[in-house]
Short mmCIF file of C-alpha atoms and ligand atoms in Angstrom, two decimals:
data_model
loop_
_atom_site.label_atom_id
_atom_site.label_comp_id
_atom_site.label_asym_id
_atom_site.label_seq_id
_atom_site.Cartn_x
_atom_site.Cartn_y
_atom_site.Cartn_z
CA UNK A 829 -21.27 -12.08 41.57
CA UNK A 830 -22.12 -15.58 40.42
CA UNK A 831 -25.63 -17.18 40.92
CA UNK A 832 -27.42 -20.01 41.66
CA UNK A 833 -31.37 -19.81 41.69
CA UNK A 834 -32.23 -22.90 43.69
CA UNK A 835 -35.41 -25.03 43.36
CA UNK A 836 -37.65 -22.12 41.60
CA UNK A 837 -40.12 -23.85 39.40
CA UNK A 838 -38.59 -22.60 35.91
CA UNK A 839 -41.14 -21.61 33.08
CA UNK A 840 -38.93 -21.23 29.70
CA UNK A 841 -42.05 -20.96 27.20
CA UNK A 842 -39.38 -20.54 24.60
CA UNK A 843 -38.17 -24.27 24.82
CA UNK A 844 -41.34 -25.46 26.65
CA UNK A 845 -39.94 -25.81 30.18
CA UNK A 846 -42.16 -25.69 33.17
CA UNK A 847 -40.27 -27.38 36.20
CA UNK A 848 -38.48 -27.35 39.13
CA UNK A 849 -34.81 -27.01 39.28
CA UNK A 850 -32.22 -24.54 39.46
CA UNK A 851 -30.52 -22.34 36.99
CA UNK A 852 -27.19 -21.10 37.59
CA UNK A 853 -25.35 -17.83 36.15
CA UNK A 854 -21.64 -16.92 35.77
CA UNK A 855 -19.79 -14.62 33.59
CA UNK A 856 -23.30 -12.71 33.05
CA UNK A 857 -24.55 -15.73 30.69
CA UNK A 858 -26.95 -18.72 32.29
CA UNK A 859 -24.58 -21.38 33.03
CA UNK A 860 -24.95 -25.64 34.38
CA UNK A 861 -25.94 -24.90 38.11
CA UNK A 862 -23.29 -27.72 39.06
CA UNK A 863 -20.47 -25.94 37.42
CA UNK A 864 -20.90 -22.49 38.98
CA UNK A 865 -18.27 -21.20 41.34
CA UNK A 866 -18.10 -18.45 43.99
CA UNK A 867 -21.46 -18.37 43.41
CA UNK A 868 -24.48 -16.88 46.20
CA UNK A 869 -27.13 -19.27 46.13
CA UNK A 870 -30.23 -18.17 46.49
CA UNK A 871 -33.61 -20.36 47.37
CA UNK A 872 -36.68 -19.93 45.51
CA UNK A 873 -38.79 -22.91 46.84
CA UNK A 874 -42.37 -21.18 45.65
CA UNK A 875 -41.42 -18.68 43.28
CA UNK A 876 -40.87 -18.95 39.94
CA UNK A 877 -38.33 -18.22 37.67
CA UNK A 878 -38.48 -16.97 33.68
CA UNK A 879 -36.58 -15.48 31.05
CA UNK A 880 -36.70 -11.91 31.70
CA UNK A 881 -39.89 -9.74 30.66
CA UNK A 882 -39.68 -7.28 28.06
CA UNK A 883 -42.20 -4.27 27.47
CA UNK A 884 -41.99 -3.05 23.73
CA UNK A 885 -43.88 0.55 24.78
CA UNK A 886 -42.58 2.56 27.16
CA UNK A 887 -42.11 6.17 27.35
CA UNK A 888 -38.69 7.15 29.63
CA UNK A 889 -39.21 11.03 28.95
CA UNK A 890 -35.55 11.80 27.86
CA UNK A 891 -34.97 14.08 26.46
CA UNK A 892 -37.54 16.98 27.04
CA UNK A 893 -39.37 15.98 30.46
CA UNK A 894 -36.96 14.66 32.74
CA UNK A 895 -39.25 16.36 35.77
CA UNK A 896 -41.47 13.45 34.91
CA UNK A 897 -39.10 10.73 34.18
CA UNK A 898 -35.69 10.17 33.41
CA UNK A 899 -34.07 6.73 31.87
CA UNK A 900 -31.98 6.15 35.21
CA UNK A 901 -35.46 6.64 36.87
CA UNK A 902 -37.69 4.88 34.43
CA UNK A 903 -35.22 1.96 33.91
CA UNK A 904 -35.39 1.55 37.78
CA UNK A 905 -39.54 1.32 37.61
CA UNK A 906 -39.21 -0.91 35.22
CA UNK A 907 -36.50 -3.48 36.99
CA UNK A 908 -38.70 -3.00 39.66
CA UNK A 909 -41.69 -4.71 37.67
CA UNK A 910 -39.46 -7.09 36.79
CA UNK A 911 -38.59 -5.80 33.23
CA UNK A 912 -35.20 -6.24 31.76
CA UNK A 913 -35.35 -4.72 28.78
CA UNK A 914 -38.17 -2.12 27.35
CA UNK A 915 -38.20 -0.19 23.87
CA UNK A 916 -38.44 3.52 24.36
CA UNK A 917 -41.02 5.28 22.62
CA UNK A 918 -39.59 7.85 20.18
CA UNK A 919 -42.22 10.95 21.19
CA UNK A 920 -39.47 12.89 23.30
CA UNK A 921 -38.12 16.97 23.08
CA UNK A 922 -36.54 16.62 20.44
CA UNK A 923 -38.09 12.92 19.02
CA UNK A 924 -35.84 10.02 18.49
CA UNK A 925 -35.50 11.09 14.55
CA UNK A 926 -32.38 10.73 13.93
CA UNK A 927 -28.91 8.53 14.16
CA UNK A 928 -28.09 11.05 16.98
CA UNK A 929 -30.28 11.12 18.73
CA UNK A 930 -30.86 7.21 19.14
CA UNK A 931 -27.29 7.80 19.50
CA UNK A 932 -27.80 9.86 22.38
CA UNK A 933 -30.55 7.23 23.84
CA UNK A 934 -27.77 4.48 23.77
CA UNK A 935 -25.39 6.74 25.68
CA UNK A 936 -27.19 8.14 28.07
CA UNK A 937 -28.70 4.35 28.75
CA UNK A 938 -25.56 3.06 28.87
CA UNK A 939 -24.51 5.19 31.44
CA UNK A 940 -27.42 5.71 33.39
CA UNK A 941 -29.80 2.68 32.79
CA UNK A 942 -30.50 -0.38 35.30
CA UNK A 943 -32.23 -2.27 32.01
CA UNK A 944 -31.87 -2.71 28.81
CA UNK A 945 -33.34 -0.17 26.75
CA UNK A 946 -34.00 -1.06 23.70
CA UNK A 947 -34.39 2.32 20.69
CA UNK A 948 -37.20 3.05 18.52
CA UNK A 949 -37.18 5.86 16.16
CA UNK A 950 -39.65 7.72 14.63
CA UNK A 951 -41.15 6.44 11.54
CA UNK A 952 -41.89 10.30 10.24
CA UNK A 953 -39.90 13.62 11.22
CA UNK A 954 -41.09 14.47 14.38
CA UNK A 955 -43.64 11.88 14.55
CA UNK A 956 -45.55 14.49 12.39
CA UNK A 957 -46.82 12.27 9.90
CA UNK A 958 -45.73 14.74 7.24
CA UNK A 959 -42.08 13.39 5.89
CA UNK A 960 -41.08 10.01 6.16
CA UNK A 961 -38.06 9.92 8.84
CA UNK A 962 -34.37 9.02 8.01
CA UNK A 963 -35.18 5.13 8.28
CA UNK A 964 -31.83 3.68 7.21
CA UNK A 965 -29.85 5.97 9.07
CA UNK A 966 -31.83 5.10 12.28
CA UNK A 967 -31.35 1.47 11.34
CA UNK A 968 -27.90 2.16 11.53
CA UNK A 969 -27.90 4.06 14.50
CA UNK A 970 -29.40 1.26 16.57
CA UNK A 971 -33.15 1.15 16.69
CA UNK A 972 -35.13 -2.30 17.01
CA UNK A 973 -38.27 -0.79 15.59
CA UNK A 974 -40.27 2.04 14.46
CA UNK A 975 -43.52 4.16 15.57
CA UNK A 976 -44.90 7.52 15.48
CA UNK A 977 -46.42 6.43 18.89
CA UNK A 978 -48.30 9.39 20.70
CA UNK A 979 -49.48 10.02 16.71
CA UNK A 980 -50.85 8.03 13.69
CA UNK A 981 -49.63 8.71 10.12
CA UNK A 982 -53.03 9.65 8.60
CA UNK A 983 -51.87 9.66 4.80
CA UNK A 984 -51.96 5.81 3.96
CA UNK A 985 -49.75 6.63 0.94
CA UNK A 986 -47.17 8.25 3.00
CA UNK A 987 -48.04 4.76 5.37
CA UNK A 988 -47.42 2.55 2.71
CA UNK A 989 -44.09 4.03 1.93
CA UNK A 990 -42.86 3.65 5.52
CA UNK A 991 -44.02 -0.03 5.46
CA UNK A 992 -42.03 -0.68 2.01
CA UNK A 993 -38.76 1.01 3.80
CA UNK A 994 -39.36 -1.01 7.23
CA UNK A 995 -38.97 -3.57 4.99
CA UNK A 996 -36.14 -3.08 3.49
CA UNK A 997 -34.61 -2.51 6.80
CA UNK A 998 -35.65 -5.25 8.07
CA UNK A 999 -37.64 -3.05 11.02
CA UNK A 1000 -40.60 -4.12 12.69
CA UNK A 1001 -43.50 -1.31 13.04
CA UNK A 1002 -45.11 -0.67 16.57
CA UNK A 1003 -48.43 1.17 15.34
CA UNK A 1004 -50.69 3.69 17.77
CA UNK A 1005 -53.90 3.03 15.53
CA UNK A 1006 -56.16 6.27 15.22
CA UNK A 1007 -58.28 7.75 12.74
CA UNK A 1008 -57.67 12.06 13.74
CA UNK A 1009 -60.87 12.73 12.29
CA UNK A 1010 -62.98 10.06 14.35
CA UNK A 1011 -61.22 10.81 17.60
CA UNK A 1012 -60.95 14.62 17.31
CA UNK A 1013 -61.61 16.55 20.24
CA UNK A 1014 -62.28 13.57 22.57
CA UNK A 1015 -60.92 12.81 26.12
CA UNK A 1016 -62.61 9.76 27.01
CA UNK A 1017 -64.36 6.78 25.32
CA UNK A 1018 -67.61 7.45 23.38
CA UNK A 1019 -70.48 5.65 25.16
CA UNK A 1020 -73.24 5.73 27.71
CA UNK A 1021 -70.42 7.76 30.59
CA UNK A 1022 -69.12 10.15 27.77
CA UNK A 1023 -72.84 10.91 27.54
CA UNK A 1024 -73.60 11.06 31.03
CA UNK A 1025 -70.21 12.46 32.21
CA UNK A 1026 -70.76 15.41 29.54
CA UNK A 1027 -67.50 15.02 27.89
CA UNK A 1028 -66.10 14.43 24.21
CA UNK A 1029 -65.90 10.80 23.22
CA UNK A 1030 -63.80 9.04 21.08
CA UNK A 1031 -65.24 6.11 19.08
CA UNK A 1032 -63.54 2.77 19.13
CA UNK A 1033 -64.37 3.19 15.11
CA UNK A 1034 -61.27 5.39 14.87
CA UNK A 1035 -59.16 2.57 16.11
CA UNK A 1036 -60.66 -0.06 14.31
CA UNK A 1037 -60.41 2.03 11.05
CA UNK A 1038 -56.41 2.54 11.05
CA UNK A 1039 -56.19 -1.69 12.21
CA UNK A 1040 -57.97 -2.36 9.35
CA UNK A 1041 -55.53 -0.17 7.25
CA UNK A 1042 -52.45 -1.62 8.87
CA UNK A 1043 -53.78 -5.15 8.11
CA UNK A 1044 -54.50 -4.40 4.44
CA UNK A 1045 -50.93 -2.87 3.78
CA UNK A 1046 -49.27 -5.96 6.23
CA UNK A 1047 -50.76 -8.23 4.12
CA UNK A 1048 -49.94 -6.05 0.56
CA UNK A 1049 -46.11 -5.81 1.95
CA UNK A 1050 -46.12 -9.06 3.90
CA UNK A 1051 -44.42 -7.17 6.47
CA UNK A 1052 -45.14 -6.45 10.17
CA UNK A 1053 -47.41 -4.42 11.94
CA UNK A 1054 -47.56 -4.47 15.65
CA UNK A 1055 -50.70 -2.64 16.97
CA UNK A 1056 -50.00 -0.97 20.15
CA UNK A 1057 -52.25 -0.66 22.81
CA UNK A 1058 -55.32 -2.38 21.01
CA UNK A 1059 -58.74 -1.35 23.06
CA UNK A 1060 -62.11 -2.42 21.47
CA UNK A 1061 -63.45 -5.68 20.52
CA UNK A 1062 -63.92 -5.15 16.93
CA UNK A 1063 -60.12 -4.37 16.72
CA UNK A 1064 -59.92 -7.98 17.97
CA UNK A 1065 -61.84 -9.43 15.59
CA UNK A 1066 -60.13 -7.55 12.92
CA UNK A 1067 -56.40 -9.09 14.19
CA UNK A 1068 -57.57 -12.38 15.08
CA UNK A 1069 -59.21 -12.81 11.88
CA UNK A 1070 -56.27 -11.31 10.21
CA UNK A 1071 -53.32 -13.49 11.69
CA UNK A 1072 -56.23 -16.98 10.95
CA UNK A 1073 -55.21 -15.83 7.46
CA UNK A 1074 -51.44 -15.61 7.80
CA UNK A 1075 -51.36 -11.74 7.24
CA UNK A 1076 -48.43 -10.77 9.47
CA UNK A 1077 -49.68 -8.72 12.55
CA UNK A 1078 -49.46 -8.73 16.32
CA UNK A 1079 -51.51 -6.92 18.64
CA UNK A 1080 -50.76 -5.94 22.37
CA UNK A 1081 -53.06 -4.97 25.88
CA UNK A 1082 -51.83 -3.00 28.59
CA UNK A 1083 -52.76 -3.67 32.10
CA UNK A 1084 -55.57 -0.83 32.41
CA UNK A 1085 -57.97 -1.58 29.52
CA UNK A 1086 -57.15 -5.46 30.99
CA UNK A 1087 -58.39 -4.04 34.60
CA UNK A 1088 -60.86 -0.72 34.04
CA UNK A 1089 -63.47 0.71 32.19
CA UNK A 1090 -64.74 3.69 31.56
CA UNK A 1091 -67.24 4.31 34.44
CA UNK A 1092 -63.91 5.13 36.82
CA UNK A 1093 -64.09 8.53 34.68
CA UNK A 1094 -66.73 8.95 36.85
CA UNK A 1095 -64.47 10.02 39.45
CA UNK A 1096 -63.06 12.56 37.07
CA UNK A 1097 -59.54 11.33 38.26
CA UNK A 1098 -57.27 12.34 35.83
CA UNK A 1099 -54.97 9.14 36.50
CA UNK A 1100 -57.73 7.57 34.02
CA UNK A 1101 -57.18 9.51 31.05
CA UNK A 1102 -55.23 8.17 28.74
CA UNK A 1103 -55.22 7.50 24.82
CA UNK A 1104 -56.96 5.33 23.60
CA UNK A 1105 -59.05 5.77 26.54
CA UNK A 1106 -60.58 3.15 29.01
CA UNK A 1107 -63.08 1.25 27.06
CA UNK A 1108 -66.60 -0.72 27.95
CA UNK A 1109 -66.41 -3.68 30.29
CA UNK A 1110 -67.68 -5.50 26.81
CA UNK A 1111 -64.85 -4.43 25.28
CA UNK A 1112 -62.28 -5.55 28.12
CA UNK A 1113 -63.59 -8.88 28.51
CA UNK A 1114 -62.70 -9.26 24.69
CA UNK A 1115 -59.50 -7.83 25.67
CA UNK A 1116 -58.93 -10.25 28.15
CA UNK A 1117 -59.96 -12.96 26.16
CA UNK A 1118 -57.80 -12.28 23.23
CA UNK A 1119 -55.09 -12.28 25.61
CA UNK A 1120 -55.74 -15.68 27.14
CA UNK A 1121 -56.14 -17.12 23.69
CA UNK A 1122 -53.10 -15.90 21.71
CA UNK A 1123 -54.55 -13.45 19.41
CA UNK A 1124 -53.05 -10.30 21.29
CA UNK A 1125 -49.50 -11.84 21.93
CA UNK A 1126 -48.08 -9.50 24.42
CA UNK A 1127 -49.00 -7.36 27.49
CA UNK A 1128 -47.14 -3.76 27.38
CA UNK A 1129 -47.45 -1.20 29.55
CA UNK A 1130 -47.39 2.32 27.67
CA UNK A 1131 -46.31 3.69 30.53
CA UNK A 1132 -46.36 7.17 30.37
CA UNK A 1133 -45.65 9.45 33.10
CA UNK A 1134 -46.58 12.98 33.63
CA UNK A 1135 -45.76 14.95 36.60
CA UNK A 1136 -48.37 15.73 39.49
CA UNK A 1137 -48.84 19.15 37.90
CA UNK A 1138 -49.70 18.23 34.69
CA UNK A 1139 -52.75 15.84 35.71
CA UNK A 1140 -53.45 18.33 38.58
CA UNK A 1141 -56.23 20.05 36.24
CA UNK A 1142 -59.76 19.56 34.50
CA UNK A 1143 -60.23 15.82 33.42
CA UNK A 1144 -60.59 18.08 29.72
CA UNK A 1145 -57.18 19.83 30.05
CA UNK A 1146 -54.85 16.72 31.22
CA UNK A 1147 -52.62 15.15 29.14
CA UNK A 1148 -53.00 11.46 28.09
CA UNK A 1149 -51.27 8.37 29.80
CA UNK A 1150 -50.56 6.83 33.19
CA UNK A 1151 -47.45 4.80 34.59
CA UNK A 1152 -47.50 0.99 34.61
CA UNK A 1153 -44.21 -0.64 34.57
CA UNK A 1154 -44.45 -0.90 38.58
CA UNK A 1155 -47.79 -2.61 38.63
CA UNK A 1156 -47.96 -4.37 35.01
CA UNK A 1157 -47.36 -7.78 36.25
CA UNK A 1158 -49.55 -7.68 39.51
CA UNK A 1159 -52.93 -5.91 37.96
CA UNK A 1160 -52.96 -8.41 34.67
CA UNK A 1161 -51.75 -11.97 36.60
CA UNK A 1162 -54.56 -10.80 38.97
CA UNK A 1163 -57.41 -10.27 36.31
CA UNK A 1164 -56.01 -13.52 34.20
CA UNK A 1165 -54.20 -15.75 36.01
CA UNK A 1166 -55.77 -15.62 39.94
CA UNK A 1167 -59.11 -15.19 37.77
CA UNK A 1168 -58.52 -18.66 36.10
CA UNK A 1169 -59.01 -17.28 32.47
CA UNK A 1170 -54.99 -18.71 31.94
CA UNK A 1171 -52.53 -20.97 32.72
CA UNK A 1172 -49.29 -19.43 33.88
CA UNK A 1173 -47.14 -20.33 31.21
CA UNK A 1174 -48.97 -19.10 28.74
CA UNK A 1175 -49.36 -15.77 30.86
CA UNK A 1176 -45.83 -16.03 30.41
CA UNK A 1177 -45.41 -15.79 27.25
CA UNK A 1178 -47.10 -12.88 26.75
CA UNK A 1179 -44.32 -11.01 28.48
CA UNK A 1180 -41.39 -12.62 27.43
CA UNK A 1181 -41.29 -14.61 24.02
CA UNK A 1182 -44.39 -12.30 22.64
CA UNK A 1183 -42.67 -9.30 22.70
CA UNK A 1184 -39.30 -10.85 21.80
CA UNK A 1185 -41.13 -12.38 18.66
CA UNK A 1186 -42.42 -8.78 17.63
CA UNK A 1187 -39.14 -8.12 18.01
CA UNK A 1188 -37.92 -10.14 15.85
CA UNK A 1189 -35.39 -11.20 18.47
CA UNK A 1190 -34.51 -15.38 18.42
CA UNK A 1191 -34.53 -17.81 20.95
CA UNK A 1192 -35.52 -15.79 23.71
CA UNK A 1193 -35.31 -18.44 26.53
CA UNK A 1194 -32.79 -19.65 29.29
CA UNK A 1195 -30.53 -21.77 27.53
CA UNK A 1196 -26.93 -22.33 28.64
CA UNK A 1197 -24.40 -19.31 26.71
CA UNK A 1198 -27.43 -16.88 27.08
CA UNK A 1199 -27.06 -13.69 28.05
CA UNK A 1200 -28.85 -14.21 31.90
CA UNK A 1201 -31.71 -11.96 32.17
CA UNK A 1202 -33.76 -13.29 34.59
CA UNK A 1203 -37.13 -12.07 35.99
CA UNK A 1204 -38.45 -13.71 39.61
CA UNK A 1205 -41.90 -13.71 41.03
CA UNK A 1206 -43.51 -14.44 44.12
CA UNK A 1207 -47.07 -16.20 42.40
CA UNK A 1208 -48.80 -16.55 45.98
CA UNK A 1209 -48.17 -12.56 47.13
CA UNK A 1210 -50.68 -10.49 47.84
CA UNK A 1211 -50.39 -6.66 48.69
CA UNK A 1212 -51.70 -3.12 48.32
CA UNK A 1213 -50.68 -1.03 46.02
CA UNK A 1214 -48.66 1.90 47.32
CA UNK A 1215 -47.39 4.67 44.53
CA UNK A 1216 -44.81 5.77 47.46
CA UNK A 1217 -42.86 3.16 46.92
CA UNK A 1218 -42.18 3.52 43.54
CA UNK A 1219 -39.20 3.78 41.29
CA UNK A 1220 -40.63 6.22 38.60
CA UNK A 1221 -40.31 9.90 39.48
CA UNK A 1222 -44.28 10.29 38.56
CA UNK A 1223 -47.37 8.87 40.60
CA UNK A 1224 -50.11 9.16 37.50
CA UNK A 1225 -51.19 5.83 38.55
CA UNK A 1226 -54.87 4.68 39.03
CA UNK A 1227 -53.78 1.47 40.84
CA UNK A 1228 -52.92 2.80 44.09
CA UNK A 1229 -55.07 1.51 46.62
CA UNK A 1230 -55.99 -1.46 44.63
CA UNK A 1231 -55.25 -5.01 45.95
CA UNK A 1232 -53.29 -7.65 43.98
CA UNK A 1233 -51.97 -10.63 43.38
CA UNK A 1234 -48.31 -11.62 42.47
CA UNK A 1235 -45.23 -10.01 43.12
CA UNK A 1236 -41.83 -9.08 41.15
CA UNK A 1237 -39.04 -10.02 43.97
CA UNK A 1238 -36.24 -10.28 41.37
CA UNK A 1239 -35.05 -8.82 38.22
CA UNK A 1240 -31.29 -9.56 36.82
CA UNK A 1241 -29.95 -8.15 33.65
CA UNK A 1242 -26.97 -9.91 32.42
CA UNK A 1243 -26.45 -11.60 35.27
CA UNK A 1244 -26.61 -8.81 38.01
CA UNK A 1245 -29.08 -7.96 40.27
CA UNK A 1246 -30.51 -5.00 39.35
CA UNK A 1247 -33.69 -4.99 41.62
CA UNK A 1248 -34.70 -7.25 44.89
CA UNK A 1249 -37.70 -6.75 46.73
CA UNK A 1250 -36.99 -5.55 50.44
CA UNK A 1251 -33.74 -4.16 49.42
O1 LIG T 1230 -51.93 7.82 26.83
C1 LIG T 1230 -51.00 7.98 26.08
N1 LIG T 1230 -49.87 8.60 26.46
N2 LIG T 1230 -51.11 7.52 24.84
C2 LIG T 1230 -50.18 7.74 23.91
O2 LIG T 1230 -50.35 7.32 22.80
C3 LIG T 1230 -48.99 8.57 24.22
C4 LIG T 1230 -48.70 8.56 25.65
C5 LIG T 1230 -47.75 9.66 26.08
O3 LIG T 1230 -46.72 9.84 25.42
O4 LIG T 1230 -48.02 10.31 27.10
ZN1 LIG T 1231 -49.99 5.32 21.82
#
């Protein structure tokens, strides 16, 4: 069905729009308002309108763990958030390798995803770090980028190797930064509530220390590296003063180290483990600070889910990660836009032409011919937090309860309707 989004004040960071007007969409591609026909039209006095968000780190569980999340059911959390396309992590049973099975991922998104999603493979052999992974057969197959996400390749030679082939691919890398040997045996952040809490930390240093590799062989290759989920302020420093130089590297935040620290541990909820783990509120207001001036370019969620039985043990004994496509927009406009740290158009930005610029992908904005993927949000909601409600098929969310601002009412991938609020 044809479109016409009426009077929504339209942010397009990619061609520097912020105003009010209407956008229309026929034939799935954004099209002159005034020329649509048979269209529903649809008013969005208040709300605003912008290209549609993308998450570069998601984890959609298939195959190997489909009791915790399927694509059909991770694709709906994330149209639900307002997402229209995410990349899918590589770490599944068996990994995203190999031509088929990123072959496999297409097909099984194709037929069963609401959004687009968007392959990575594995930059080593079962994101072991041991034997560099069939890169130009993966390129081939389809994938947009390359991690070992979960894992960090320890050997820097072996490292090096992968960047030179990402090169010559042409493939951007998406990076979990860890040092094995710094982080071993830890399950929550190394500080004053690892210390009280009696548990294993992990130092921010092991972070830091693989960022600082990345950024030495990104500048030796003058080729990409994405840092996922960066978490302490030195790692910060270390980017911002890195991209001041012109070395090419991007950094991201996800909505928890944006919103929590590591005191909730106190709780010993499992919903706040997660790797790397919650940091010091120090080290999130650098977080959120980086965000709010352009040095981390782009919020992603890592959302990782894990079934009720899995996290239903010792704080020591539960695996790593949490959900967050449902709640990504509402926990980080509430700690930086409500706040007044940003404006909303550069908020923006970090979820639309950020990612698509790690991405490598062009033009990512709301021009007439474009494909219409459209994300629309209710700026003046306000709301509790309810897990029930959710898309994904796991709960592992620390959120619920938790009052926020801002509200996904409208997600459209090429130009249908793939989520409305109350519907
Ligand atoms: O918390 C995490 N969970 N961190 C990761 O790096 C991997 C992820 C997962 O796959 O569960
Ligand atoms: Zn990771």
């Amino acid at each position: 069905m044809n479109l016409i989004l009426k009077n929504a004040r339209i942010i397009d960071p990619g061609r520097n729009i912020d105003t009010i007007g209407d956008i229309g969409v026929e034939n799935a591609v954004i099209t002159d308002p005034g020329k649509v026909t048979n269209a529903r039209e649809i008013d969005l006095t208040g709300k605003v309108v912008t290209p549609g968000f993308i998450d570069v780190h998601v984890h959609l569980r298939q195959p190997g763990n489909t009791t915790a999340e399927t694509i059909a059911s991770g694709t709906a959390a994330a149209a639900a958030g307002g997402f229209t396309s995410v990349v899918a992590m590589p770490n599944t049973s068996p990994a995203a390798d190999t031509a088929g099975a990123i072959e496999y991922l297409r097909q099984t998104a194709a037929r069963t995803g609401v959004v687009r999603v968007l392959p990575c493979g594995c930059m080593t052999k079962n994101f072991a770090g041991q034997e560099m992974a069939g890169i130009g057969s993966l390129k081939s197959a389809g994938v947009v980028a390359l991690s070992d996400d979960g894992k960090c390749i320890q050997d820097h030679s072996l490292m090096r190797h992968v960047v030179e082939y990402a090169k010559s691919f042409e493939l951007p890398i998406l990076d979990h930064c860890e040092d094995n040997y710094l982080a071993a045996g830890g399950v929550m952040n190394e500080g004053k509530w690892s210390v009280l809490l009696g548990m294993n930390g992990m130092t921010g240093a092991a972070e830091e220390l693989m960022i600082a590799r990345n950024i030495i062989l990104a500048r030796q290759f003058q080729w990409p590296i994405h840092m996922q989920h960066v978490s302490v302020k030195e790692s910060v420093e270390l980017i911002r003063k890195a991209r001041a130089e012109g070395i090419p590297v991007t950094g991201e935040a996800t909505p928890h180290h944006l919103s929590l620290t590591d005191d909730c541990i106190k709780t010993y909820d499992t919903n706040y483990k997660m790797n790397p783990p919650l940091r010091s509120e120090e080290d999130r207001q650098a977080l959120l600070r980086a965000v709010a001036d352009g040095t981390i370019t782009a919020i992603a969620t890592d959302h990782a889910p894990h079934t009720v039985t899995a996290k239903l043990v010792e704080f020591d004994h539960a695996p790593f990660g949490i959900i967050g496509l449902e709640t990504a927009l509402s926990v980080t406009y509430t700690e930086l836009v409500a706040s007044g740290m940003m404006a909303l158009p550069e908020f923006v930005k970090r979820l639309t032409t950020g990612p698509a610029d790690i991405l490598r992908m062009k033009d990512y904005d709301l021009a007439e011919g474009k494909a219409a993927d459209i994300t629309v949000f209710d700026p003046e909601a306000e709301y509790v937090v309810d897990p029930s409600t959710f898309k994904s098929k796991s709960r592992n969310t620390p959120f619920g309860g938790r009052r926020v601002r801002c509200r996904n009412i409208m997600t459209i991938v090429g130009g249908n309707v793939v989520y409305e609020y109350g519907k």
